[in-house]
Coordinates of C-alpha atoms and ligand atoms in Angstrom, one line a residue:
M1 CA 16.7 -16.8 -14.3
K2 CA 19.4 -15.2 -16.4
L3 CA 19.5 -11.5 -15.9
S4 CA 20.3 -10.9 -19.5
Q5 CA 16.8 -12.1 -20.3
M6 CA 14.9 -10.6 -17.4
L7 CA 12.8 -7.5 -17.6
L8 CA 14.5 -5.6 -14.8
G9 CA 14.7 -1.9 -14.8
T10 CA 16.7 -0.7 -11.8
L11 CA 17.1 3.0 -11.2
R12 CA 20.1 4.8 -9.7
E13 CA 18.1 8.0 -8.9
I14 CA 15.5 8.2 -6.2
P15 CA 12.2 8.9 -8.0
S16 CA 10.9 12.3 -6.7
E17 CA 7.4 11.1 -6.1
A18 CA 8.5 8.5 -3.5
E19 CA 8.9 9.8 0.1
I20 CA 9.6 6.7 2.1
P21 CA 12.3 4.0 1.7
S22 CA 10.0 1.1 0.8
H23 CA 8.3 3.1 -2.0
Q24 CA 11.6 4.4 -3.3
L25 CA 13.2 1.0 -3.2
M26 CA 10.3 -0.8 -4.9
L27 CA 10.6 1.7 -7.8
R28 CA 14.4 1.7 -7.8
A29 CA 14.6 -2.1 -7.7
G30 CA 12.2 -2.3 -10.7
M31 CA 9.6 -4.2 -8.6
M32 CA 6.7 -2.0 -9.7
R33 CA 5.8 0.9 -11.9
K34 CA 3.1 3.6 -11.3
M35 CA 0.1 3.7 -13.7
A36 CA -1.9 6.4 -11.9
S37 CA -2.2 7.8 -8.4
G38 CA -2.3 4.8 -6.0
V39 CA -2.4 2.3 -9.0
Y40 CA 0.7 0.2 -9.8
N41 CA 1.9 -2.5 -12.1
F42 CA 3.9 -5.3 -10.5
M43 CA 6.9 -6.1 -12.6
P44 CA 8.5 -9.6 -12.8
L45 CA 10.7 -9.1 -9.7
G46 CA 7.9 -7.6 -7.7
I47 CA 5.3 -10.2 -8.4
R48 CA 7.6 -13.0 -7.2
V49 CA 7.6 -11.5 -3.8
V50 CA 3.9 -11.0 -3.8
K51 CA 3.4 -14.7 -4.7
K52 CA 5.8 -15.8 -1.9
I53 CA 3.9 -13.8 0.7
E54 CA 0.6 -15.2 -0.7
N55 CA 2.0 -18.7 -0.4
I56 CA 3.0 -18.2 3.2
V57 CA -0.5 -16.8 3.9
R58 CA -2.1 -19.7 2.1
E59 CA -0.1 -22.3 3.9
E60 CA -0.9 -20.9 7.3
M61 CA -4.6 -20.3 6.5
D62 CA -4.9 -23.9 5.3
K63 CA -3.1 -25.2 8.3
S64 CA -5.6 -23.4 10.5
G65 CA -8.4 -25.2 8.8
A66 CA -9.6 -22.4 6.6
Q67 CA -10.7 -23.1 3.0
E68 CA -9.7 -21.0 0.0
L69 CA -12.2 -19.8 -2.5
L70 CA -12.3 -16.9 -5.0
A71 CA -15.2 -14.5 -5.0
S72 CA -15.9 -11.9 -7.7
A73 CA -14.4 -8.5 -7.5
I74 CA -17.4 -6.9 -9.3
L75 CA -20.1 -6.8 -6.7
P76 CA -23.8 -6.0 -7.3
S77 CA -25.2 -3.0 -5.3
E78 CA -28.1 -5.0 -4.0
L79 CA -25.9 -6.9 -1.5
W80 CA -24.6 -3.7 -0.1
K81 CA -28.0 -2.2 0.2
E82 CA -29.1 -5.2 2.2
S83 CA -26.4 -4.6 4.8
G84 CA -26.9 -0.8 4.6
R85 CA -23.3 -0.2 3.5
W86 CA -23.9 1.1 0.0
E87 CA -24.1 4.6 1.3
V88 CA -21.9 4.1 4.4
F89 CA -18.8 3.3 2.4
G90 CA -19.1 6.7 0.7
P91 CA -16.6 8.0 -1.8
E92 CA -14.0 5.3 -0.9
M93 CA -16.1 2.9 -3.0
F94 CA -15.4 2.7 -6.8
K95 CA -18.9 2.5 -8.2
L96 CA -19.9 1.6 -11.8
K97 CA -22.9 0.7 -13.9
D98 CA -23.3 -2.0 -16.5
R99 CA -24.9 -1.4 -19.9
N100 CA -28.4 -1.9 -18.4
D101 CA -27.8 0.7 -15.8
R102 CA -27.4 -1.8 -13.0
E103 CA -25.2 -0.6 -10.2
F104 CA -22.0 -2.4 -9.1
C105 CA -18.9 -1.6 -7.2
L106 CA -15.3 -2.9 -7.3
G107 CA -15.1 -4.8 -4.0
P108 CA -13.4 -2.8 -1.2
T109 CA -14.0 -5.7 1.2
H110 CA -16.2 -8.8 1.1
E111 CA -18.3 -9.2 4.3
E112 CA -21.5 -9.0 2.3
V113 CA -20.4 -11.4 -0.4
F114 CA -19.2 -14.1 2.1
T115 CA -22.4 -13.6 4.2
D116 CA -24.4 -14.2 1.0
I117 CA -22.3 -17.3 0.2
A118 CA -22.9 -18.6 3.7
R119 CA -26.7 -18.0 3.7
N120 CA -26.9 -19.9 0.4
E121 CA -24.7 -22.8 1.4
I122 CA -25.0 -23.3 5.1
K123 CA -28.2 -24.9 6.3
S124 CA -27.3 -26.8 9.4
Y125 CA -25.1 -26.6 12.5
K126 CA -23.4 -29.7 11.2
Q127 CA -21.6 -27.6 8.6
L128 CA -20.1 -25.4 11.3
P129 CA -17.6 -24.1 12.1
L130 CA -16.5 -22.9 8.7
N131 CA -13.7 -20.4 7.8
L132 CA -13.6 -19.2 4.2
Y133 CA -10.9 -17.1 2.7
Q134 CA -9.6 -15.6 -0.5
I135 CA -6.5 -13.7 -1.7
Q136 CA -7.8 -11.1 -4.0
T137 CA -7.4 -7.6 -5.4
K138 CA -9.4 -4.9 -3.5
Y139 CA -10.3 -1.4 -4.7
R140 CA -10.6 1.6 -2.5
D141 CA -10.7 5.2 -3.7
E142 CA -8.6 6.4 -0.8
R143 CA -8.7 10.1 0.0
R144 CA -4.9 10.2 0.2
P145 CA -3.2 7.4 -1.7
R146 CA 0.4 7.5 -0.7
F147 CA 3.6 5.7 0.0
G148 CA 3.2 3.4 -2.9
V149 CA 1.4 0.1 -2.1
M150 CA 1.3 1.1 1.6
R151 CA -1.9 3.0 0.9
S152 CA -2.9 2.3 -2.7
R153 CA -6.2 2.4 -4.4
E154 CA -5.8 -1.2 -5.8
F155 CA -4.2 -3.7 -3.4
I156 CA -4.1 -7.4 -2.7
M157 CA -5.7 -8.5 0.5
K158 CA -6.3 -11.9 2.1
D159 CA -9.7 -11.7 3.6
A160 CA -11.2 -14.5 5.7
Y161 CA -14.7 -14.9 7.2
S162 CA -15.5 -17.4 9.9
F163 CA -19.0 -18.8 10.7
D164 CA -19.9 -20.4 14.0
K165 CA -23.0 -21.4 15.8
D166 CA -22.3 -19.4 18.9
E167 CA -19.9 -16.9 20.6
K168 CA -17.9 -19.7 22.1
G169 CA -17.2 -21.1 18.6
L170 CA -16.3 -17.6 17.4
D171 CA -13.8 -17.3 20.2
V172 CA -12.1 -20.5 19.0
S173 CA -12.1 -19.4 15.3
Y174 CA -10.7 -15.9 16.3
K175 CA -7.9 -17.5 18.4
K176 CA -6.9 -19.7 15.5
M177 CA -6.6 -16.7 13.2
Y178 CA -4.7 -14.8 15.9
E179 CA -2.2 -17.7 16.0
A180 CA -2.1 -18.0 12.2
Y181 CA -1.4 -14.3 11.8
N182 CA 1.5 -14.4 14.2
R183 CA 3.0 -17.3 12.3
I184 CA 2.5 -15.5 8.9
F185 CA 4.2 -12.3 9.9
E186 CA 7.0 -14.1 11.6
R187 CA 7.6 -16.2 8.5
C188 CA 7.6 -13.1 6.4
G189 CA 10.4 -11.7 8.6
L190 CA 8.2 -8.9 9.9
K191 CA 8.4 -7.8 13.5
C192 CA 5.0 -6.7 14.6
S193 CA 2.8 -6.3 17.6
C194 CA -0.8 -7.3 18.1
V195 CA -2.7 -4.4 19.7
E196 CA -6.2 -4.1 20.9
A197 CA -8.3 -2.2 18.4
D198 CA -11.6 -0.4 18.4
S199 CA -14.6 -2.6 17.4
G200 CA -16.9 0.3 16.5
A201 CA -20.3 1.3 17.8
M202 CA -21.3 -2.4 18.0
G203 CA -19.0 -2.6 21.1
G204 CA -18.8 -5.7 23.1
A205 CA -17.1 -8.0 20.6
G206 CA -13.3 -8.0 20.1
S207 CA -10.8 -6.7 17.6
A208 CA -7.1 -6.6 17.3
E209 CA -4.6 -5.1 14.8
F210 CA -1.2 -6.3 13.8
M211 CA 1.0 -3.3 13.8
V212 CA 4.5 -2.6 12.5
K213 CA 6.2 0.1 14.5
S214 CA 7.3 2.9 12.1
D215 CA 7.5 6.6 12.1
I216 CA 5.6 6.8 8.8
G217 CA 2.7 4.8 10.3
E218 CA -0.7 6.5 10.2
D219 CA -1.9 4.9 13.4
E220 CA -0.9 5.7 16.9
I221 CA -0.3 2.8 19.2
V222 CA -0.2 2.9 23.0
F223 CA 2.2 0.6 24.7
C224 CA 2.8 0.0 28.4
T225 CA 6.4 0.5 29.5
Q226 CA 6.1 -2.3 32.0
C227 CA 3.5 -4.9 31.0
D228 CA 2.4 -6.4 27.6
Y229 CA -0.6 -4.0 27.2
A230 CA -0.8 -2.5 23.7
A231 CA -3.7 -0.8 22.0
N232 CA -4.6 1.5 19.1
I233 CA -5.0 5.0 20.5
E234 CA -8.6 4.9 19.2
K235 CA -9.3 2.2 21.7
A236 CA -7.0 2.9 24.7
P237 CA -9.0 3.9 27.7
S238 CA -7.9 7.0 29.6
K239 CA -7.7 7.4 33.3
P240 CA -8.8 10.8 34.6
E241 CA -6.3 12.9 36.5
L242 CA -7.9 13.8 39.8
G243 CA -7.9 17.6 40.5
E244 CA -7.4 18.8 44.0
K245 CA -10.7 19.2 45.9
E246 CA -11.8 22.9 46.3
E247 CA -14.7 24.7 47.8
L248 CA -17.2 25.6 45.1
N249 CA -17.1 29.3 44.3
A250 CA -20.0 31.2 42.9
L251 CA -20.4 31.0 39.1
A252 CA -19.3 34.3 37.5
K253 CA -19.4 35.7 34.0
F254 CA -16.2 37.3 32.8
E255 CA -15.7 39.7 30.0
T256 CA -13.0 38.2 27.7
P257 CA -13.0 40.4 24.5
N258 CA -11.2 38.7 21.6
V259 CA -9.9 35.9 23.9
R260 CA -10.8 32.7 22.2
T261 CA -8.1 30.1 22.1
I262 CA -6.8 28.1 25.0
E263 CA -3.4 29.9 24.7
E264 CA -5.1 33.3 24.7
L265 CA -7.2 32.3 27.7
I266 CA -4.2 31.0 29.7
K267 CA -2.5 34.3 29.2
F268 CA -5.6 36.3 30.0
F269 CA -6.5 34.5 33.2
N270 CA -2.8 33.8 34.0
T271 CA -3.4 30.2 34.9
T272 CA -2.9 26.7 33.5
P273 CA -4.8 24.7 30.8
K274 CA -5.9 22.3 33.5
K275 CA -8.2 25.1 34.7
F276 CA -10.2 25.1 31.5
A277 CA -12.7 22.8 29.9
K278 CA -12.9 23.2 26.2
T279 CA -16.1 22.5 24.3
L280 CA -15.7 21.2 20.7
I281 CA -18.7 21.0 18.4
Y282 CA -19.1 18.2 15.8
K283 CA -21.6 17.3 13.1
A284 CA -22.4 13.6 13.2
D285 CA -24.7 12.9 10.2
D286 CA -27.6 15.2 11.0
K287 CA -26.9 15.5 14.7
V288 CA -24.9 18.2 16.5
V289 CA -22.6 16.9 19.2
A290 CA -20.6 18.9 21.8
V291 CA -17.7 17.3 23.5
M292 CA -16.0 18.6 26.6
V293 CA -12.4 17.8 27.5
R294 CA -9.8 19.5 29.8
G295 CA -8.0 22.4 28.1
D296 CA -4.8 20.5 27.4
R297 CA -6.5 17.3 26.2
E298 CA -7.5 16.1 22.7
V299 CA -10.9 14.6 21.8
N300 CA -10.8 10.9 20.8
E301 CA -13.3 11.0 18.0
V302 CA -13.7 7.2 17.8
K303 CA -14.9 7.1 21.4
V304 CA -17.3 9.9 20.7
V305 CA -18.8 8.2 17.6
N306 CA -19.2 4.9 19.5
E307 CA -21.0 6.7 22.4
I308 CA -23.6 8.2 20.0
G309 CA -24.2 4.8 18.4
G310 CA -22.2 5.3 15.3
A311 CA -22.2 7.9 12.5
I312 CA -21.7 7.7 8.7
S313 CA -20.1 11.1 8.6
F314 CA -18.4 12.8 11.5
E315 CA -16.6 16.1 11.3
M316 CA -15.9 19.4 13.1
A317 CA -18.9 21.7 12.8
N318 CA -18.6 24.6 10.5
E319 CA -18.8 28.2 11.6
S320 CA -22.5 28.6 11.0
L321 CA -23.3 25.5 12.9
V322 CA -21.2 26.6 15.8
K323 CA -22.9 30.0 15.8
K324 CA -26.3 28.3 15.8
A325 CA -25.4 26.0 18.7
T326 CA -23.8 28.7 20.9
S327 CA -25.5 31.9 19.7
A328 CA -22.0 33.3 19.7
E329 CA -18.9 33.8 17.5
V330 CA -16.5 30.8 17.2
G331 CA -14.3 30.6 20.4
F332 CA -16.9 31.1 23.1
A333 CA -18.6 27.6 23.2
G334 CA -19.4 26.2 26.6
P335 CA -21.8 23.7 28.2
I336 CA -24.2 26.1 29.9
G337 CA -27.1 26.8 27.6
I338 CA -25.6 25.2 24.6
K339 CA -28.1 23.9 22.0
V340 CA -26.9 20.5 20.8
D341 CA -28.3 17.0 20.4
F342 CA -25.6 15.5 22.6
L343 CA -23.4 17.0 25.3
L344 CA -20.6 14.6 26.1
V345 CA -18.4 15.3 29.1
D346 CA -15.1 13.7 29.6
K347 CA -15.0 12.1 33.1
E348 CA -12.0 14.2 34.0
I349 CA -14.2 17.3 34.0
V350 CA -16.3 15.8 36.7
N351 CA -13.3 15.9 39.0
M352 CA -12.4 19.5 38.2
Y353 CA -13.4 22.4 40.4
N354 CA -14.0 26.1 39.7
F355 CA -12.9 25.9 36.1
I356 CA -13.4 28.2 33.1
V357 CA -15.6 27.6 30.0
G358 CA -17.0 29.6 27.2
A359 CA -20.3 31.4 28.0
N360 CA -22.0 30.9 24.6
E361 CA -22.0 34.6 24.3
T362 CA -19.5 36.5 22.2
G363 CA -16.7 38.0 24.3
Y364 CA -17.6 36.2 27.6
H365 CA -16.4 33.2 29.6
Y366 CA -17.7 31.7 32.8
T367 CA -15.4 31.2 35.7
N368 CA -15.9 29.0 38.8
V369 CA -17.8 26.4 36.8
N370 CA -18.6 23.1 38.4
Y371 CA -20.0 19.9 36.9
G372 CA -23.4 18.8 38.4
R373 CA -24.1 22.3 39.8
D374 CA -23.9 24.3 36.6
F375 CA -24.5 21.8 33.9
E376 CA -24.8 18.1 33.2
G377 CA -24.2 15.9 30.2
I378 CA -23.3 12.3 29.2
V379 CA -20.2 11.5 31.2
G380 CA -17.7 9.1 29.8
D381 CA -14.2 8.5 28.4
F382 CA -13.8 10.9 25.4
R383 CA -10.2 12.0 25.5
K384 CA -7.1 10.7 23.8
V385 CA -4.5 8.9 25.9
V386 CA -1.2 10.8 26.1
E387 CA 2.4 9.7 26.8
G388 CA 2.8 9.2 30.5
D389 CA -0.9 8.3 31.2
T390 CA -1.4 5.2 33.3
C391 CA -1.7 1.7 31.9
P392 CA -5.3 0.3 32.3
K393 CA -3.8 -3.1 33.0
C394 CA -0.9 -2.5 35.5
G395 CA -1.1 1.2 36.4
K396 CA 2.5 1.9 35.1
K397 CA 3.3 4.6 32.5
L398 CA 2.2 4.4 28.9
T399 CA 4.2 5.4 25.9
I400 CA 3.0 6.1 22.3
A401 CA 4.5 5.1 19.0
R402 CA 3.3 5.2 15.4
G403 CA 2.4 2.0 13.5
I404 CA 1.4 0.6 10.2
E405 CA -1.5 -1.8 10.3
V406 CA -0.7 -4.9 8.3
G407 CA -3.5 -7.1 9.6
H408 CA -6.8 -6.9 11.4
I409 CA -8.9 -9.6 13.1
F410 CA -12.4 -8.8 14.1
K411 CA -15.3 -10.4 15.9
L412 CA -18.3 -9.4 13.9
G413 CA -20.9 -11.4 15.8
T414 CA -24.3 -11.3 14.1
K415 CA -24.1 -7.8 12.5
Y416 CA -24.2 -9.1 8.9
S417 CA -26.0 -12.4 9.4
E418 CA -28.9 -10.5 11.0
S419 CA -29.1 -7.7 8.5
M420 CA -28.8 -10.2 5.6
N421 CA -30.7 -13.1 7.2
A422 CA -27.9 -15.6 7.1
V423 CA -29.3 -18.4 9.4
F424 CA -28.8 -22.0 10.2
L425 CA -30.8 -24.7 12.0
D426 CA -29.3 -25.6 15.4
E427 CA -29.3 -29.0 17.2
N428 CA -32.9 -28.3 18.4
G429 CA -34.2 -27.4 15.0
E430 CA -34.2 -23.7 15.8
T431 CA -33.3 -21.0 13.3
K432 CA -30.3 -19.0 14.5
P433 CA -28.1 -16.3 12.9
L434 CA -24.6 -17.3 12.0
V435 CA -21.9 -15.8 14.4
M436 CA -19.2 -14.3 12.3
G437 CA -15.6 -13.1 12.4
C438 CA -13.6 -11.4 9.7
Y439 CA -9.8 -11.3 9.3
G440 CA -7.8 -9.3 6.8
I441 CA -4.1 -9.1 5.8
G442 CA -2.8 -6.5 3.4
V443 CA -0.5 -8.6 1.3
T444 CA 1.0 -5.8 -0.7
R445 CA 1.2 -3.5 2.3
T446 CA 3.0 -6.3 4.2
L447 CA 5.5 -6.5 1.4
A448 CA 6.2 -2.7 1.7
A449 CA 6.4 -3.0 5.4
V450 CA 9.0 -5.7 5.2
I451 CA 11.2 -3.4 3.0
E452 CA 10.5 -0.5 5.4
Q453 CA 12.0 -2.7 8.2
N454 CA 14.8 -4.3 6.1
N455 CA 16.9 -1.9 4.1
D456 CA 20.2 -0.1 4.1
E457 CA 21.8 2.7 2.0
N458 CA 22.4 0.2 -0.8
G459 CA 19.0 -1.3 -1.1
I460 CA 16.7 -4.0 0.1
L461 CA 17.6 -6.8 2.5
W462 CA 15.1 -9.5 1.9
P463 CA 14.4 -12.1 4.5
V464 CA 15.2 -15.4 2.8
S465 CA 11.6 -16.6 3.1
I466 CA 10.2 -14.0 0.7
A467 CA 13.2 -13.0 -1.3
P468 CA 12.4 -12.9 -5.1
Y469 CA 15.5 -15.0 -5.6
K470 CA 17.6 -16.4 -2.8
V471 CA 20.9 -16.5 -4.6
I472 CA 22.6 -14.5 -7.3
V473 CA 25.7 -15.9 -9.1
I474 CA 27.9 -13.1 -10.5
P475 CA 30.7 -13.8 -12.9
V476 CA 32.9 -10.7 -12.4
V477 CA 33.8 -10.5 -16.1
S478 CA 31.1 -12.0 -18.3
K479 CA 33.3 -12.1 -21.3
N480 CA 35.8 -14.4 -19.4
N481 CA 34.7 -17.8 -20.7
E482 CA 36.1 -19.7 -17.7
Q483 CA 34.3 -17.5 -15.2
M484 CA 31.2 -17.7 -17.1
S485 CA 31.1 -21.4 -17.5
I486 CA 31.8 -22.0 -13.8
A487 CA 29.1 -19.5 -12.9
E488 CA 26.7 -21.2 -15.2
D489 CA 27.5 -24.6 -13.8
I490 CA 26.8 -23.4 -10.2
Y491 CA 23.7 -21.7 -11.4
N492 CA 22.4 -24.8 -13.1
K493 CA 23.1 -27.0 -10.1
L494 CA 21.3 -24.7 -7.7
S495 CA 18.4 -24.4 -10.1
Q496 CA 18.2 -28.2 -10.4
N497 CA 18.0 -28.3 -6.6
G498 CA 15.0 -26.1 -6.6
I499 CA 16.7 -23.0 -5.4
D500 CA 15.5 -19.6 -6.8
V501 CA 18.7 -18.4 -8.3
L502 CA 19.7 -15.6 -10.7
L503 CA 22.7 -15.5 -13.0
D504 CA 24.0 -12.1 -13.8
D505 CA 25.3 -12.9 -17.2
R506 CA 24.9 -9.3 -18.5
N507 CA 27.8 -7.7 -20.2
E508 CA 28.1 -5.1 -17.5
R509 CA 30.9 -3.9 -15.3
A510 CA 31.3 -5.8 -12.0
G511 CA 30.4 -2.6 -10.1
V512 CA 27.1 -2.3 -11.8
K513 CA 26.3 -6.0 -11.1
F514 CA 27.1 -5.7 -7.4
K515 CA 25.1 -2.5 -7.1
D516 CA 22.0 -4.1 -8.7
A517 CA 22.3 -7.3 -6.6
D518 CA 22.4 -5.2 -3.4
L519 CA 19.6 -2.9 -4.6
I520 CA 17.2 -5.8 -5.4
G521 CA 18.3 -7.3 -2.1
I522 CA 19.3 -10.9 -3.0
P523 CA 20.3 -12.5 0.3
I524 CA 23.2 -14.6 -1.0
K525 CA 25.9 -13.6 -3.6
I526 CA 28.3 -16.1 -5.2
I527 CA 31.0 -14.1 -6.9
V528 CA 33.0 -16.0 -9.6
G529 CA 36.2 -14.0 -10.2
K530 CA 40.0 -14.3 -10.4
K531 CA 40.1 -16.8 -7.5
I532 CA 38.8 -19.5 -9.7
N533 CA 42.5 -20.0 -10.5
E534 CA 42.9 -21.3 -6.9
G535 CA 39.6 -23.2 -7.3
M536 CA 37.7 -20.7 -5.2
V537 CA 34.6 -18.6 -5.4
E538 CA 33.5 -15.9 -3.0
L539 CA 30.4 -16.2 -0.8
K540 CA 28.8 -13.1 0.5
F541 CA 25.6 -12.5 2.5
R542 CA 23.7 -9.3 1.9
N543 CA 23.2 -8.6 5.6
E544 CA 26.9 -9.1 6.5
N545 CA 30.0 -7.3 5.5
L546 CA 32.3 -10.3 5.6
S547 CA 32.8 -12.7 2.7
E548 CA 34.4 -16.1 2.6
D549 CA 36.2 -18.1 0.0
V550 CA 34.6 -21.5 -0.8
E551 CA 35.9 -24.3 -3.0
I552 CA 34.1 -24.4 -6.2
E553 CA 33.1 -28.0 -5.8
N554 CA 31.6 -27.3 -2.3
I555 CA 29.7 -24.2 -3.0
V556 CA 26.4 -25.8 -4.1
N557 CA 26.2 -28.1 -1.1
K558 CA 27.1 -25.3 1.2
I559 CA 24.2 -23.2 -0.1
I560 CA 21.7 -26.0 -0.1
K561 CA 22.7 -26.8 3.6
K562 CA 22.5 -23.1 4.5
L563 CA 19.0 -22.7 3.0
K564 CA 17.7 -25.8 4.6
K565 CA 18.3 -24.5 8.1
Ligands
ATP1 P1 -6.4 1.6 7.1 O1 -6.9 2.1 8.4 O2 -5.0 1.6 7.0 O3 -7.1 2.3 6.0 P2 -8.4 -0.4 7.2 O4 -8.8 -0.5 8.6 O5 -9.2 0.3 6.2 O6 -6.9 0.1 7.0 P3 -9.1 -3.2 6.7 O7 -10.4 -2.8 6.1 O8 -9.1 -3.8 8.0 O9 -8.2 -1.9 6.7 O10 -8.3 -4.0 5.6 C1 -7.5 -5.1 6.0 C2 -6.0 -4.9 5.6 O11 -5.9 -4.4 4.3 C3 -5.4 -3.8 6.4 O12 -4.9 -4.3 7.7 C4 -4.2 -3.4 5.5 O13 -3.1 -4.2 5.7 C5 -4.8 -3.6 4.1 N1 -5.2 -2.3 3.5 C6 -6.3 -1.6 3.8 N2 -6.4 -0.5 3.0 C7 -5.3 -0.5 2.2 C8 -4.7 0.3 1.2 N3 -5.4 1.4 0.8 N4 -3.6 -0.1 0.6 C9 -2.9 -1.2 0.9 N5 -3.4 -2.0 1.9 C10 -4.5 -1.7 2.5
MG2 MG1 -8.9 2.2 5.3

């Protein structure tokens, strides 16, 4: 491609709406333009990278035995009502009606559609296993679209769905996807870790996320400092810290006027947060749930939702609900006499002695409270793991980092096949539900994550595998006919050899050309300047400071060799 003919709008200024490097650089390099909040147009340079990532995904999915198809993006509500997710998805789903008032949505994900395809097409165990995938645009009306295509409302996803006759078969399908995902991200030049993820209230099954470590990530990942254990914080089990055993003292009610928060209580009682158990009240659909954790701990809401068997909506209770449950002002909640549907008690509390809780009476707390003697509840793991907690695998220390989820693999089991009656006939002629897995990769998010990991003060540093163009040939002075004709010759030869190459034939100053080449991140630069008088051109790699002079007649072969490696 000749730059003089290309629609390329590079920007020198950082667009004010973009907070993170990948978003800034995608706009500055003219890869995409914003249409509306979380909605972007991919420009010629951007779509090339999207296609390259898609092709890597496609090659690896095909290699793993999966088959590509393309389902519709406009989905009838009936399917979603069958699985029960029409309401569950909530405001994240873009809903629309046709001229006859029939309800549809723009597909946010396709479990229902692929289950429907499977129940119509799969009759017998002989057709199994089967893994179907598509690369398609998805729509989610995200609460907070941000960071460009990292979290957009329209994005490209590769989604795959596997169908097996039993759990053993699912294990095999799942492992194949795990391996394919590792190859895909590696080929895209992305360093990421596969971490254990929450698999929801269904439990049992398995789920893992592919995470890119990054401070701007919205997920928290727990890593072991010694072994290979890694999990999403939502999933990571906590180990209770054992309190020192004490004689049980008599329960006492204490007047604590205007002392509500843990900080105020610590001061008032002149003690440590480990001596308190806080009681947080949530609303889960139409149920009220109280959760107790040690004063210095945080509730892991995902663990709570799983314990109560799932919830469509889950949020902190409002003031009036708190007052109703505790018969007191906010700040005095405790387990004794509380009126809730579930009282969940973090297992750490069971090992505490003579601690302090709210008395469910305005202006009062109980002291010398002990689990089992003074109250009981559902005991389990309900707190968030913190830095320094012990690894569930090896017992050494855990550390926490932020991460961006680029892919997710998930054992669904028979959740959808049962609710949507997707069955097959097994070897004995018996009807059985299909055993399913689902596997997603955010194609456009992966693109942004690669930039997030590969950039410097001058612009993007594309890994060769997904660079929009691998080489750029720059005649320093376009008006110099000799430079231009040598540059064109190199450009033509590289093109003829199937190499994605740009020729910067614009009538611009050399500085502008170099700046643009660095900004858009082309891995290899061939500079055709004064040295042609000595029969030389300059070869420069984007990720290195050094450059080397190469004979004009050798440059094409050298590049071909280099890119073949
Ligand atoms: P998140 O927690 O980030 O919202 P998710 O759990 O909703 O992700 P999945 O439903 O598992 O995501 O979708 C599969 C993949 O699609 C994700 O791993 C991610 O790479 C991508 N993805 C999801 N939502 C978005 C979005 N709003 N913008 C861009 N990519 C997205
Ligand atoms: Mg999401």
